[in-house]
Amino acid sequence: MTSPVTEPATIGEFRAAVREWFTHNDLSAGPDHSLDGQVAQLARVRRALYDAGWMRYGWPAEVGGLGGPAALRAVLGEEVASRDLAEPGIYSMIEVLAPTMISYAPPALAAEMVPLLLSGAEQWCQGFSEPGSGSDLASLSTRAEPHGDDWVVNGQKVWTSLAQYSQRCVLLTRTAPGHGGITAFFVDMDTPGITVRPLRTMHGIDEFAEVFFDDVVVPGDRMLGRPGDGWQLAMDLLPHERSTCFWHRVAFLYERLERLVGETATTTATTGAAGADDADLGAAYLALHTIRCRSHATQRRLADGARLGPETSIDKVLLATAEQRLFDTARDLLPGAVELTDPRWRSEYLYSRAATIYGGTAEIQRNIIARRLLDLGKE
Ligand SMILES: Cc1cc2nc3c(=O)[nH]c(=O)nc-3n(C[C@H](O)[C@H](O)[C@H](O)COP(=O)(O)OP(=O)(O)OC[C@H]3O[C@@H](n4cnc5c(N)ncnc54)[C@H](O)[C@@H]3O)c2cc1C
C-alpha cells in the first residue's frame, strides 16, 4: 500500500491532489449497470483509492486511517460521485457503518475489520428492519440468547441492502424487553444458520434481501458495545445515514441535473419543440442547492466536533425532496424517457421513490422534526 507522495495539508489541497490523481488513474465504470456490475465496480474503486491512500484520509490511525478531518471523506465521495465512478447509495455504506464500528466495536475488532471495508475487500450490511418493525424499530423481535460465551440468534430481517454480497452484518437483536433490551452484534454472514433471499425492487434490481437467522451462534466478543447498547448504537448510526453521506449523493444528483439540461437541449433541438422549461429546471436546481447548503452546514458541525442527532432528519427530508423533484423533472422534460426509451433514467427515477423510505420514512422524519426539534408534542 502506498501513501500519496505529498501529504495534503488543507481540504483544498486534498481536493486538488485527488483531482490530479484521477487525471492519471481512470476508474470509469464499464457498461454493466447490473447490481453485480455496480458492486464489482465499487470494490474496484475502493481498492484503488485505498491503495493510493485517499480512502484512508479522514479515518483515525487506530483503524488504519491517515487521520485528518471527516470532511476529507466527504470531498473524496464528491469526487467519486461527480465522476459517476460508483453508485452513490452503495458507496454510502462505508460512511454509515465504519463510524459505528469505530465507536462501538472492541478496538482490536475495529482495527481488524474497518480496513477490510475501506479497501473494498469486503461489503457489509445493516440488519435493522424486520417484517413487523420498520418505522417502529424499537419493537424488533430477532432474539439473541446467551449460551456460554456465545449468543444464539433467531429471527428475521428484511430490506437488508446488499446482504447477498456481504461478508458481515451490523445486526440489532432483542436480549431483553424495551429500548434498553436491544443489543447489537457484528455477525459473519457465512455463519451456519443464516439464509439470504434477495428481493427485487420496483426498479428491477435485487438491491436488498430477507435474512433469516436460525440458531446462529455469534461469539460474545462480536457484541458492539454492551448488552442493551443497541438502541443508542442505532441512534448514533441513523444520523449518519440521514446526513453525512448526502454530500456525495448531492454531487451525483448535480451530475444528473447537468445531464438533464444537456438532454433537454438536445430534445428541443431535434424536435423543434418549445425551449426547455427553465422554471422546472430552476426549481430542481434550487432544491438541490438547498440540500447542498444544509449538507455543508452538517459537515461543518461534524468538523467542529458536534455529535449528530435528530437535526439530521432535516437533511433527510431535503435530500428526498430534491432527489424526487429532479427525477420528476426528468420525467416531465424528456417525454417518454422514463416510461419507454431510457432504462437508466427509468431505473433512477424509480429508485428516487425510495428516498422517502430508506433511512426512515419522510413521515417519520417529520415526526422527529416536530417532536424533537420543534417541541410540538407527540404525533
Ligand atoms: C432502498 C431501501 C433500502 C433499505 N435498506 C435497509 C437496510 O440496509 N437495512 C435495514 O435495516 N433496513 C433497510 N431498509 C428499510 C427501511 O429502513 C424501512 O423500509 C423504513 O424504515 C420503513 O419501515 P417499513 O418499510 O417497515 O414501513 P412501515 O414502518 O410499515 O411504514 C409504512 C407507512 O406508514 C407510515 N408510518 C409508520 N409509522 C408512522 C407514524 N408513527 N406516523 C406517521 N406515519 C407512519 C410510514 O411513513 C410509511 O409510509 C431499506 C429500505 C429501502 C426502501
GROMACS .gro file of C-alpha atoms in nm, residues 1-377:
model
  377
    1MET     CA    1   0.000   0.000   0.000
    2THR     CA    2   0.142   0.338  -0.096
    3SER     CA    3   0.055   0.676   0.054
    4PRO     CA    4   0.016   0.984  -0.162
    5VAL     CA    5   0.354   1.134  -0.238
    6THR     CA    6   0.270   1.473  -0.091
    7GLU     CA    7   0.068   1.497   0.230
    8PRO     CA    8  -0.218   1.741   0.159
    9ALA     CA    9  -0.236   1.997   0.441
   10THR     CA   10  -0.575   2.155   0.370
   11ILE     CA   11  -0.906   2.040   0.230
   12GLY     CA   12  -0.841   2.243  -0.083
   13GLU     CA   13  -0.503   2.078  -0.134
   14PHE     CA   14  -0.659   1.740  -0.072
   15ARG     CA   15  -0.921   1.802  -0.338
   16ALA     CA   16  -0.662   1.928  -0.585
   17ALA     CA   17  -0.439   1.627  -0.522
   18VAL     CA   18  -0.729   1.382  -0.562
   19ARG     CA   19  -0.829   1.552  -0.888
   20GLU     CA   20  -0.474   1.535  -1.013
   21TRP     CA   21  -0.460   1.166  -0.923
   22PHE     CA   22  -0.781   1.100  -1.115
   23THR     CA   23  -0.631   1.253  -1.428
   24HIS     CA   24  -0.376   0.968  -1.427
   25ASN     CA   25  -0.598   0.689  -1.296
   26ASP     CA   26  -0.905   0.608  -1.498
   27LEU     CA   27  -1.157   0.421  -1.282
   28SER     CA   28  -1.455   0.474  -1.514
   29ALA     CA   29  -1.733   0.221  -1.483
   30GLY     CA   30  -1.792  -0.018  -1.770
   31PRO     CA   31  -2.122  -0.066  -1.949
   32ASP     CA   32  -2.250  -0.320  -1.695
   33HIS     CA   33  -2.513  -0.137  -1.486
   34SER     CA   34  -2.641  -0.456  -1.322
   35LEU     CA   35  -2.609  -0.478  -0.944
   36ASP     CA   36  -2.329  -0.735  -0.983
   37GLY     CA   37  -2.150  -0.481  -1.204
   38GLN     CA   38  -2.208  -0.195  -0.960
   39VAL     CA   39  -2.083  -0.393  -0.661
   40ALA     CA   40  -1.773  -0.507  -0.852
   41GLN     CA   41  -1.707  -0.151  -0.969
   42LEU     CA   42  -1.743  -0.019  -0.614
   43ALA     CA   43  -1.491  -0.274  -0.486
   44ARG     CA   44  -1.252  -0.177  -0.767
   45VAL     CA   45  -1.283   0.194  -0.687
   46ARG     CA   46  -1.235   0.143  -0.313
   47ARG     CA   47  -0.934  -0.084  -0.372
   48ALA     CA   48  -0.762   0.171  -0.597
   49LEU     CA   49  -0.840   0.465  -0.367
   50TYR     CA   50  -0.729   0.273  -0.061
   51ASP     CA   51  -0.404   0.160  -0.221
   52ALA     CA   52  -0.335   0.519  -0.324
   53GLY     CA   53  -0.408   0.632   0.033
   54TRP     CA   54  -0.707   0.857  -0.046
   55MET     CA   55  -0.964   0.625   0.110
   56ARG     CA   56  -0.769   0.629   0.437
   57TYR     CA   57  -0.786   1.005   0.494
   58GLY     CA   58  -1.043   1.125   0.746
   59TRP     CA   59  -1.026   0.797   0.937
   60PRO     CA   60  -0.832   0.751   1.263
   61ALA     CA   61  -0.495   0.575   1.270
   62GLU     CA   62  -0.642   0.311   1.508
   63VAL     CA   63  -0.832   0.162   1.213
   64GLY     CA   64  -0.559   0.207   0.956
   65GLY     CA   65  -0.654   0.561   0.862
   66LEU     CA   66  -0.426   0.854   0.782
   67GLY     CA   67  -0.619   1.097   1.004
   68GLY     CA   68  -0.743   1.443   0.916
   69PRO     CA   69  -1.099   1.577   0.935
   70ALA     CA   70  -1.403   1.376   0.825
   71ALA     CA   71  -1.457   1.642   0.558
   72LEU     CA   72  -1.179   1.474   0.357
   73ARG     CA   73  -1.406   1.170   0.323
   74ALA     CA   74  -1.685   1.394   0.200
   75VAL     CA   75  -1.456   1.553  -0.059
   76LEU     CA   76  -1.341   1.214  -0.182
   77GLY     CA   77  -1.701   1.092  -0.206
   78GLU     CA   78  -1.793   1.404  -0.401
   79GLU     CA   79  -1.510   1.350  -0.648
   80VAL     CA   80  -1.612   0.984  -0.693
   81ALA     CA   81  -1.983   1.064  -0.734
   82SER     CA   82  -1.939   1.357  -0.970
   83ARG     CA   83  -1.735   1.131  -1.200
   84ASP     CA   84  -2.005   0.864  -1.180
   85LEU     CA   85  -1.744   0.611  -1.067
   86ALA     CA   86  -1.961   0.429  -0.814
   87GLU     CA   87  -2.330   0.403  -0.739
   88PRO     CA   88  -2.371   0.657  -0.456
   89GLY     CA   89  -2.612   0.454  -0.242
   90ILE     CA   90  -2.387   0.155  -0.202
   91TYR     CA   91  -2.079   0.381  -0.166
   92SER     CA   92  -2.261   0.530   0.137
   93MET     CA   93  -2.240   0.209   0.338
   94ILE     CA   94  -1.886   0.299   0.441
   95GLU     CA   95  -1.997   0.633   0.581
   96VAL     CA   96  -2.282   0.467   0.770
   97LEU     CA   97  -2.117   0.154   0.910
   98ALA     CA   98  -1.749   0.237   0.969
   99PRO     CA   99  -1.815   0.518   1.226
  100THR     CA  100  -2.039   0.276   1.417
  101MET     CA  101  -1.765   0.013   1.428
  102ILE     CA  102  -1.514   0.270   1.549
  103SER     CA  103  -1.747   0.386   1.827
  104TYR     CA  104  -1.885   0.052   1.943
  105ALA     CA  105  -1.663  -0.244   1.842
  106PRO     CA  106  -1.386  -0.367   2.069
  107PRO     CA  107  -1.080  -0.170   1.946
  108ALA     CA  108  -0.898  -0.477   1.813
  109LEU     CA  109  -1.204  -0.583   1.614
  110ALA     CA  110  -1.247  -0.234   1.465
  111ALA     CA  111  -0.875  -0.226   1.376
  112GLU     CA  112  -0.902  -0.561   1.201
  113MET     CA  113  -1.231  -0.504   1.021
  114VAL     CA  114  -1.261  -0.138   0.917
  115PRO     CA  115  -0.968  -0.160   0.669
  116LEU     CA  116  -1.145  -0.452   0.500
  117LEU     CA  117  -1.444  -0.228   0.434
  118LEU     CA  118  -1.245   0.078   0.328
  119SER     CA  119  -1.027  -0.121   0.091
  120GLY     CA  120  -1.316  -0.289  -0.088
  121ALA     CA  121  -1.204  -0.633   0.032
  122GLU     CA  122  -1.544  -0.672   0.197
  123GLN     CA  123  -1.901  -0.550   0.175
  124TRP     CA  124  -2.110  -0.515   0.493
  125CYS     CA  125  -2.480  -0.478   0.556
  126GLN     CA  126  -2.711  -0.328   0.816
  127GLY     CA  127  -2.962  -0.566   0.975
  128PHE     CA  128  -3.212  -0.338   1.146
  129SER     CA  129  -3.559  -0.362   0.981
  130GLU     CA  130  -3.784  -0.662   1.032
  131PRO     CA  131  -4.117  -0.761   0.873
  132GLY     CA  132  -4.305  -0.610   1.169
  133SER     CA  133  -4.052  -0.345   1.272
  134GLY     CA  134  -3.954  -0.071   1.031
  135SER     CA  135  -4.060   0.274   1.146
  136ASP     CA  136  -4.115   0.131   1.492
  137LEU     CA  137  -3.763  -0.009   1.509
  138ALA     CA  138  -3.771  -0.046   1.888
  139SER     CA  139  -4.029  -0.323   1.851
  140LEU     CA  140  -3.779  -0.555   1.680
  141SER     CA  141  -3.802  -0.918   1.785
  142THR     CA  142  -3.500  -1.106   1.644
  143ARG     CA  143  -3.379  -1.275   1.964
  144ALA     CA  144  -3.024  -1.322   2.093
  145GLU     CA  145  -2.989  -1.553   2.392
  146PRO     CA  146  -2.673  -1.616   2.591
  147HIS     CA  147  -2.514  -1.960   2.559
  148GLY     CA  148  -2.187  -1.985   2.748
  149ASP     CA  149  -1.955  -1.724   2.597
  150ASP     CA  150  -2.167  -1.712   2.281
  151TRP     CA  151  -2.506  -1.578   2.182
  152VAL     CA  152  -2.763  -1.766   1.976
  153VAL     CA  153  -2.968  -1.558   1.731
  154ASN     CA  154  -3.312  -1.648   1.591
  155GLY     CA  155  -3.540  -1.430   1.382
  156GLN     CA  156  -3.571  -1.247   1.052
  157LYS     CA  157  -3.454  -0.920   0.899
  158VAL     CA  158  -3.586  -0.763   0.579
  159TRP     CA  159  -3.485  -0.492   0.330
  160THR     CA  160  -3.122  -0.562   0.419
  161SER     CA  161  -2.933  -0.382   0.140
  162LEU     CA  162  -2.663  -0.587  -0.031
  163ALA     CA  163  -2.695  -0.876   0.218
  164GLN     CA  164  -2.625  -1.123  -0.062
  165TYR     CA  165  -2.286  -0.958  -0.126
  166SER     CA  166  -2.194  -0.901   0.237
  167GLN     CA  167  -1.934  -1.074   0.449
  168ARG     CA  168  -2.055  -0.907   0.773
  169CYS     CA  169  -2.369  -0.757   0.920
  170VAL     CA  170  -2.426  -0.496   1.190
  171LEU     CA  171  -2.723  -0.668   1.349
  172LEU     CA  172  -2.976  -0.544   1.604
  173THR     CA  173  -3.123  -0.812   1.829
  174ARG     CA  174  -3.350  -0.830   2.130
  175THR     CA  175  -3.192  -0.952   2.451
  176ALA     CA  176  -3.450  -0.807   2.696
  177PRO     CA  177  -3.775  -0.607   2.677
  178GLY     CA  178  -3.787  -0.239   2.580
  179HIS     CA  179  -3.545   0.007   2.425
  180GLY     CA  180  -3.279  -0.093   2.677
  181GLY     CA  181  -3.312  -0.456   2.572
  182ILE     CA  182  -3.169  -0.415   2.222
  183THR     CA  183  -2.816  -0.545   2.165
  184ALA     CA  184  -2.600  -0.513   1.853
  185PHE     CA  185  -2.360  -0.770   1.709
  186PHE     CA  186  -2.112  -0.778   1.423
  187VAL     CA  187  -2.203  -1.104   1.255
  188ASP     CA  188  -2.015  -1.305   0.991
  189MET     CA  189  -2.264  -1.368   0.712
  190ASP     CA  190  -2.121  -1.714   0.640
  191THR     CA  191  -2.213  -1.838   0.988
  192PRO     CA  192  -2.425  -2.158   0.968
  193GLY     CA  193  -2.797  -2.084   1.009
  194ILE     CA  194  -2.804  -1.760   0.805
  195THR     CA  195  -3.016  -1.769   0.489
  196VAL     CA  196  -3.024  -1.473   0.249
  197ARG     CA  197  -3.307  -1.437  -0.003
  198PRO     CA  198  -3.269  -1.137  -0.237
  199LEU     CA  199  -3.578  -0.923  -0.302
  200ARG     CA  200  -3.643  -0.741  -0.628
  201THR     CA  201  -3.718  -0.370  -0.609
  202MET     CA  202  -3.952  -0.192  -0.849
  203HIS     CA  203  -3.651  -0.055  -1.037
  204GLY     CA  204  -3.566  -0.414  -1.127
  205ILE     CA  205  -3.260  -0.467  -0.911
  206ASP     CA  206  -3.221  -0.714  -0.622
  207GLU     CA  207  -3.079  -0.443  -0.400
  208PHE     CA  208  -3.195  -0.584  -0.073
  209ALA     CA  209  -3.282  -0.916   0.086
  210GLU     CA  210  -3.465  -1.105   0.353
  211VAL     CA  211  -3.220  -1.254   0.600
  212PHE     CA  212  -3.320  -1.546   0.821
  213PHE     CA  213  -3.136  -1.644   1.140
  214ASP     CA  214  -3.186  -1.998   1.267
  215ASP     CA  215  -2.983  -2.085   1.577
  216VAL     CA  216  -2.696  -1.867   1.457
  217VAL     CA  217  -2.406  -1.878   1.704
  218VAL     CA  218  -2.233  -1.540   1.749
  219PRO     CA  219  -1.922  -1.518   1.970
  220GLY     CA  220  -1.962  -1.286   2.268
  221ASP     CA  221  -1.665  -1.076   2.157
  222ARG     CA  222  -1.865  -0.975   1.848
  223MET     CA  223  -2.102  -0.769   2.058
  224LEU     CA  224  -2.096  -0.398   1.970
  225GLY     CA  225  -2.093  -0.213   2.299
  226ARG     CA  226  -2.255  -0.386   2.595
  227PRO     CA  227  -2.585  -0.569   2.629
  228GLY     CA  228  -2.859  -0.311   2.586
  229ASP     CA  229  -2.646  -0.058   2.393
  230GLY     CA  230  -2.817  -0.140   2.061
  231TRP     CA  231  -3.073   0.140   2.072
  232GLN     CA  232  -2.807   0.401   2.137
  233LEU     CA  233  -2.598   0.249   1.855
  234ALA     CA  234  -2.896   0.288   1.620
  235MET     CA  235  -2.949   0.648   1.737
  236ASP     CA  236  -2.582   0.718   1.659
  237LEU     CA  237  -2.579   0.533   1.325
  238LEU     CA  238  -2.902   0.668   1.174
  239PRO     CA  239  -2.791   1.035   1.180
  240HIS     CA  240  -2.501   0.932   0.954
  241GLU     CA  241  -2.740   0.752   0.720
  242ARG     CA  242  -2.951   1.069   0.721
  243SER     CA  243  -2.680   1.323   0.658
  244THR     CA  244  -2.307   1.277   0.607
  245CYS     CA  245  -2.336   1.053   0.303
  246PHE     CA  246  -2.559   1.311   0.131
  247TRP     CA  247  -2.265   1.533   0.039
  248HIS     CA  248  -2.159   1.286  -0.228
  249ARG     CA  249  -2.519   1.194  -0.315
  250VAL     CA  250  -2.585   1.559  -0.394
  251ALA     CA  251  -2.277   1.560  -0.620
  252PHE     CA  252  -2.426   1.263  -0.804
  253LEU     CA  253  -2.760   1.445  -0.836
  254TYR     CA  254  -2.589   1.758  -0.973
  255GLU     CA  255  -2.426   1.538  -1.234
  256ARG     CA  256  -2.771   1.407  -1.331
  257LEU     CA  257  -2.909   1.763  -1.342
  258GLU     CA  258  -2.633   1.860  -1.584
  259ARG     CA  259  -2.713   1.557  -1.794
  260LEU     CA  260  -3.081   1.652  -1.789
  261VAL     CA  261  -3.004   2.006  -1.900
  262GLY     CA  262  -2.795   1.867  -2.186
  263GLU     CA  263  -3.055   1.614  -2.295
  264THR     CA  264  -3.335   1.869  -2.269
  265ALA     CA  265  -3.145   2.096  -2.505
  266THR     CA  266  -3.088   1.805  -2.744
  267THR     CA  267  -3.453   1.705  -2.738
  268THR     CA  268  -3.556   2.061  -2.806
  269ALA     CA  269  -3.314   2.091  -3.098
  270THR     CA  270  -3.422   1.765  -3.264
  271THR     CA  271  -3.797   1.804  -3.214
  272GLY     CA  272  -3.813   2.178  -3.268
  273ALA     CA  273  -4.034   2.191  -2.960
  274ALA     CA  274  -4.055   2.496  -2.740
  275GLY     CA  275  -3.746   2.577  -2.533
  276ALA     CA  276  -3.666   2.383  -2.220
  277ASP     CA  277  -3.881   2.459  -1.925
  278ASP     CA  278  -3.635   2.676  -1.739
  279ALA     CA  279  -3.869   2.715  -1.443
  280ASP     CA  280  -3.877   2.339  -1.384
  281LEU     CA  281  -3.501   2.308  -1.420
  282GLY     CA  282  -3.459   2.608  -1.191
  283ALA     CA  283  -3.683   2.454  -0.926
  284ALA     CA  284  -3.485   2.128  -0.944
  285TYR     CA  285  -3.160   2.323  -0.911
  286LEU     CA  286  -3.296   2.520  -0.616
  287ALA     CA  287  -3.398   2.204  -0.431
  288LEU     CA  288  -3.051   2.058  -0.490
  289HIS     CA  289  -2.882   2.376  -0.384
  290THR     CA  290  -3.087   2.381  -0.064
  291ILE     CA  291  -2.978   2.033   0.044
  292ARG     CA  292  -2.622   2.112  -0.057
  293CYS     CA  293  -2.623   2.417   0.174
  294ARG     CA  294  -2.774   2.213   0.452
  295SER     CA  295  -2.524   1.932   0.396
  296HIS     CA  296  -2.240   2.184   0.404
  297ALA     CA  297  -2.361   2.307   0.744
  298THR     CA  298  -2.380   1.948   0.870
  299GLN     CA  299  -2.024   1.879   0.755
  300ARG     CA  300  -1.914   2.195   0.936
  301ARG     CA  301  -2.086   2.091   1.258
  302LEU     CA  302  -1.923   1.749   1.234
  303ALA     CA  303  -1.585   1.916   1.181
  304ASP     CA  304  -1.647   2.127   1.493
  305GLY     CA  305  -1.690   1.807   1.695
  306ALA     CA  306  -2.071   1.804   1.715
  307ARG     CA  307  -2.246   1.475   1.777
  308LEU     CA  308  -2.504   1.430   1.503
  309GLY     CA  309  -2.860   1.373   1.618
  310PRO     CA  310  -3.227   1.434   1.532
  311GLU     CA  311  -3.148   1.754   1.339
  312THR     CA  312  -3.022   1.529   1.057
  313SER     CA  313  -3.387   1.448   0.984
  314ILE     CA  314  -3.392   1.791   0.814
  315ASP     CA  315  -3.112   1.677   0.582
  316LYS     CA  316  -3.308   1.360   0.505
  317VAL     CA  317  -3.630   1.546   0.419
  318LEU     CA  318  -3.444   1.794   0.197
  319LEU     CA  319  -3.249   1.521   0.020
  320ALA     CA  320  -3.556   1.312  -0.056
  321THR     CA  321  -3.747   1.619  -0.176
  322ALA     CA  322  -3.463   1.729  -0.405
  323GLU     CA  323  -3.400   1.383  -0.546
  324GLN     CA  324  -3.764   1.322  -0.629
  325ARG     CA  325  -3.806   1.668  -0.779
  326LEU     CA  326  -3.504   1.618  -1.002
  327PHE     CA  327  -3.629   1.288  -1.142
  328ASP     CA  328  -3.985   1.420  -1.172
  329THR     CA  329  -3.839   1.700  -1.382
  330ALA     CA  330  -3.655   1.447  -1.599
  331ARG     CA  331  -3.982   1.260  -1.650
  332ASP     CA  332  -4.160   1.581  -1.747
  333LEU     CA  333  -3.895   1.731  -1.974
  334LEU     CA  334  -3.778   1.416  -2.155
  335PRO     CA  335  -4.104   1.280  -2.292
  336GLY     CA  336  -4.113   0.901  -2.280
  337ALA     CA  337  -3.756   0.862  -2.148
  338VAL     CA  338  -3.859   0.736  -1.805
  339GLU     CA  339  -4.163   0.544  -1.926
  340LEU     CA  340  -4.035   0.397  -2.253
  341THR     CA  341  -3.697   0.469  -2.401
  342ASP     CA  342  -3.420   0.517  -2.147
  343PRO     CA  343  -3.359   0.235  -1.896
  344ARG     CA  344  -3.114   0.442  -1.694
  345TRP     CA  345  -3.346   0.738  -1.642
  346ARG     CA  346  -3.626   0.491  -1.566
  347SER     CA  347  -3.421   0.299  -1.311
  348GLU     CA  348  -3.300   0.613  -1.135
  349TYR     CA  349  -3.647   0.770  -1.142
  350LEU     CA  350  -3.796   0.459  -0.980
  351TYR     CA  351  -3.517   0.440  -0.723
  352SER     CA  352  -3.576   0.804  -0.630
  353ARG     CA  353  -3.914   0.693  -0.492
  354ALA     CA  354  -3.723   0.503  -0.223
  355ALA     CA  355  -3.564   0.825  -0.097
  356THR     CA  356  -3.871   0.890   0.119
  357ILE     CA  357  -3.846   0.537   0.267
  358TYR     CA  358  -3.487   0.424   0.334
  359GLY     CA  359  -3.311   0.551   0.644
  360GLY     CA  360  -3.655   0.622   0.794
  361THR     CA  361  -3.960   0.738   0.600
  362ALA     CA  362  -4.044   1.103   0.527
  363GLU     CA  363  -4.335   1.083   0.775
  364ILE     CA  364  -4.106   0.958   1.049
  365GLN     CA  365  -3.851   1.233   0.976
  366ARG     CA  366  -4.127   1.493   1.000
  367ASN     CA  367  -4.243   1.340   1.328
  368ILE     CA  368  -3.887   1.366   1.462
  369ILE     CA  369  -3.860   1.729   1.347
  370ALA     CA  370  -4.197   1.814   1.503
  371ARG     CA  371  -4.139   1.631   1.828
  372ARG     CA  372  -3.771   1.661   1.899
  373LEU     CA  373  -3.670   1.983   1.724
  374LEU     CA  374  -3.986   2.196   1.733
  375ASP     CA  375  -4.126   2.053   2.057
  376LEU     CA  376  -4.474   2.025   1.906
  377GLY     CA  377  -4.573   1.725   2.118
   0.00000   0.00000   0.00000
